Amino acid sequence: MREIEVVVAHSERVTLRVGDVFLKIDTDQTRIDREVEVMARAPIATPEVLWRKPPVLALAAVPGAALGRLEEPSRASSAAWVAAGAAVRTLHDAPLPPWPSSQCQQQPARSSRGTVEFPPKLDSECEWLVAHGVVSADVVRRNRQVAEAALRPWTPVFVHGDLQIVHVFVDGDEVSGVVDWSEGGQGDAMYDLATLTLAHEEHLDDVVAGYGGDIEIDVIRAYWSLRSLMEIRWLVEHGYGAPATFPQVAVLNSLSASA
């Protein structure tokens, strides 16, 4: 009997691994439908869809191993990180899907006045961080200053939307597949690059080398701040542990010191 590994489990979604099959159980059937269509449109390697029986989506495992984990140094080679950057560029150059990324709540948004503004929830997330002693008010203030670089017009591209390093698989020095496309759609290219390199700044040069031109380093750093400010409370409320252990907290403190 093969063991069942719980990959992700929270109130909205559960992902289980049984041998070489991943079972995604999602409360939102629309999200599953969107994920399947996004994978079909993506010009890079994605998991094979084995079967669908709502609310379950069965996917084949991709070969290789994840590029790394957020909370520890990556064991992947520099060449693998370069290849990851090149794969992201291929995705961003592809024709746009017809919908925005559902991860847009963590990206700056265009207001009705045509200006680019912080996500509506940012104020409440920052207040929560300070009230619960996760970081100081000064760290929040400095990171909001860093994050302002993301408040600029941007041209939508085909983004993954949640391009964490655990979602990028490599086999040797090559990208063997990218998983978890539930946030895919139109978005800001720098958001994908920032998510990929969050807490792994030492590999940013490799990703940039693979990606090519059109890189805005200050915007990538801005998204490091913005994503970290926006997601810590969600991680706590969904049982991912104590904030002191989160790499996002270390990112906020580091960016604050350099601001």
PDB file of N, CA and C in Angstrom, residues 65-68 73-85 170-175 202-203 206-207:
ATOM      1  N   ALA A  65      13.089  17.346  -9.301  1.00  0.00           N
ATOM      2  CA  ALA A  65      12.836  17.822  -7.938  1.00  0.00           C
ATOM      3  C   ALA A  65      12.591  19.319  -7.972  1.00  0.00           C
ATOM      4  N   ALA A  66      11.922  19.803  -6.943  1.00  0.00           N
ATOM      5  CA  ALA A  66      11.644  21.237  -6.855  1.00  0.00           C
ATOM      6  C   ALA A  66      12.942  22.033  -6.835  1.00  0.00           C
ATOM      7  N   LEU A  67      12.896  23.234  -7.388  1.00  0.00           N
ATOM      8  CA  LEU A  67      14.061  24.112  -7.425  1.00  0.00           C
ATOM      9  C   LEU A  67      14.598  24.381  -6.022  1.00  0.00           C
ATOM     10  N   GLY A  68      13.725  24.314  -5.037  1.00  0.00           N
ATOM     11  CA  GLY A  68      14.144  24.516  -3.654  1.00  0.00           C
ATOM     12  C   GLY A  68      12.936  24.705  -2.764  1.00  0.00           C
ATOM     13  N   PRO A  73      18.277  27.027   1.917  1.00  0.00           N
ATOM     14  CA  PRO A  73      19.060  27.259   0.705  1.00  0.00           C
ATOM     15  C   PRO A  73      18.712  26.256  -0.388  1.00  0.00           C
ATOM     16  N   SER A  74      18.721  26.724  -1.622  1.00  0.00           N
ATOM     17  CA  SER A  74      18.430  25.845  -2.753  1.00  0.00           C
ATOM     18  C   SER A  74      19.648  24.996  -3.075  1.00  0.00           C
ATOM     19  N   ARG A  75      19.394  23.702  -3.341  1.00  0.00           N
ATOM     20  CA  ARG A  75      20.466  22.802  -3.735  1.00  0.00           C
ATOM     21  C   ARG A  75      20.626  22.741  -5.248  1.00  0.00           C
ATOM     22  N   ALA A  76      19.759  23.403  -5.971  1.00  0.00           N
ATOM     23  CA  ALA A  76      19.824  23.390  -7.431  1.00  0.00           C
ATOM     24  C   ALA A  76      21.033  24.189  -7.912  1.00  0.00           C
ATOM     25  N   SER A  77      21.524  23.819  -9.081  1.00  0.00           N
ATOM     26  CA  SER A  77      22.695  24.488  -9.644  1.00  0.00           C
ATOM     27  C   SER A  77      22.357  25.883 -10.137  1.00  0.00           C
ATOM     28  N   SER A  78      23.392  26.671 -10.326  1.00  0.00           N
ATOM     29  CA  SER A  78      23.214  28.004 -10.910  1.00  0.00           C
ATOM     30  C   SER A  78      22.591  27.884 -12.297  1.00  0.00           C
ATOM     31  N   ALA A  79      23.000  26.862 -13.063  1.00  0.00           N
ATOM     32  CA  ALA A  79      22.454  26.667 -14.409  1.00  0.00           C
ATOM     33  C   ALA A  79      20.959  26.358 -14.359  1.00  0.00           C
ATOM     34  N   ALA A  80      20.523  25.642 -13.319  1.00  0.00           N
ATOM     35  CA  ALA A  80      19.097  25.338 -13.190  1.00  0.00           C
ATOM     36  C   ALA A  80      18.303  26.609 -12.933  1.00  0.00           C
ATOM     37  N   TRP A  81      18.854  27.510 -12.142  1.00  0.00           N
ATOM     38  CA  TRP A  81      18.180  28.789 -11.905  1.00  0.00           C
ATOM     39  C   TRP A  81      18.134  29.629 -13.185  1.00  0.00           C
ATOM     40  N   VAL A  82      19.203  29.579 -13.973  1.00  0.00           N
ATOM     41  CA  VAL A  82      19.200  30.278 -15.273  1.00  0.00           C
ATOM     42  C   VAL A  82      18.100  29.695 -16.165  1.00  0.00           C
ATOM     43  N   ALA A  83      17.988  28.371 -16.173  1.00  0.00           N
ATOM     44  CA  ALA A  83      16.958  27.717 -16.981  1.00  0.00           C
ATOM     45  C   ALA A  83      15.568  28.110 -16.502  1.00  0.00           C
ATOM     46  N   ALA A  84      15.399  28.269 -15.194  1.00  0.00           N
ATOM     47  CA  ALA A  84      14.102  28.702 -14.660  1.00  0.00           C
ATOM     48  C   ALA A  84      13.759  30.095 -15.175  1.00  0.00           C
ATOM     49  N   GLY A  85      14.751  30.992 -15.181  1.00  0.00           N
ATOM     50  CA  GLY A  85      14.512  32.326 -15.716  1.00  0.00           C
ATOM     51  C   GLY A  85      14.117  32.300 -17.172  1.00  0.00           C
ATOM     52  N   VAL A 170      13.088  20.886 -11.569  1.00  0.00           N
ATOM     53  CA  VAL A 170      14.242  20.789 -12.460  1.00  0.00           C
ATOM     54  C   VAL A 170      14.787  19.369 -12.423  1.00  0.00           C
ATOM     55  N   ASP A 171      15.326  18.958 -13.548  1.00  0.00           N
ATOM     56  CA  ASP A 171      15.980  17.658 -13.662  1.00  0.00           C
ATOM     57  C   ASP A 171      17.391  17.953 -14.146  1.00  0.00           C
ATOM     58  N   GLY A 172      18.354  17.903 -13.225  1.00  0.00           N
ATOM     59  CA  GLY A 172      19.689  18.369 -13.556  1.00  0.00           C
ATOM     60  C   GLY A 172      19.680  19.881 -13.713  1.00  0.00           C
ATOM     61  N   ASP A 173      20.089  20.343 -14.880  1.00  0.00           N
ATOM     62  CA  ASP A 173      20.158  21.791 -15.141  1.00  0.00           C
ATOM     63  C   ASP A 173      19.001  22.287 -15.996  1.00  0.00           C
ATOM     64  N   GLU A 174      17.979  21.448 -16.187  1.00  0.00           N
ATOM     65  CA  GLU A 174      16.861  21.807 -17.052  1.00  0.00           C
ATOM     66  C   GLU A 174      15.550  21.846 -16.272  1.00  0.00           C
ATOM     67  N   VAL A 175      14.638  22.718 -16.687  1.00  0.00           N
ATOM     68  CA  VAL A 175      13.307  22.771 -16.087  1.00  0.00           C
ATOM     69  C   VAL A 175      12.488  21.611 -16.643  1.00  0.00           C
ATOM     70  N   GLU A 202      20.142  35.517  -3.568  1.00  0.00           N
ATOM     71  CA  GLU A 202      21.442  35.103  -4.092  1.00  0.00           C
ATOM     72  C   GLU A 202      21.345  34.505  -5.494  1.00  0.00           C
ATOM     73  N   HIS A 203      20.134  34.109  -5.912  1.00  0.00           N
ATOM     74  CA  HIS A 203      19.956  33.533  -7.244  1.00  0.00           C
ATOM     75  C   HIS A 203      19.280  34.502  -8.219  1.00  0.00           C
ATOM     76  N   ASP A 206      21.116  34.865 -11.522  1.00  0.00           N
ATOM     77  CA  ASP A 206      20.938  33.717 -12.413  1.00  0.00           C
ATOM     78  C   ASP A 206      19.604  33.804 -13.158  1.00  0.00           C
ATOM     79  N   VAL A 207      18.538  34.128 -12.432  1.00  0.00           N
ATOM     80  CA  VAL A 207      17.217  34.238 -13.041  1.00  0.00           C
ATOM     81  C   VAL A 207      17.203  35.353 -14.082  1.00  0.00           C
TER      82      VAL A 207
END
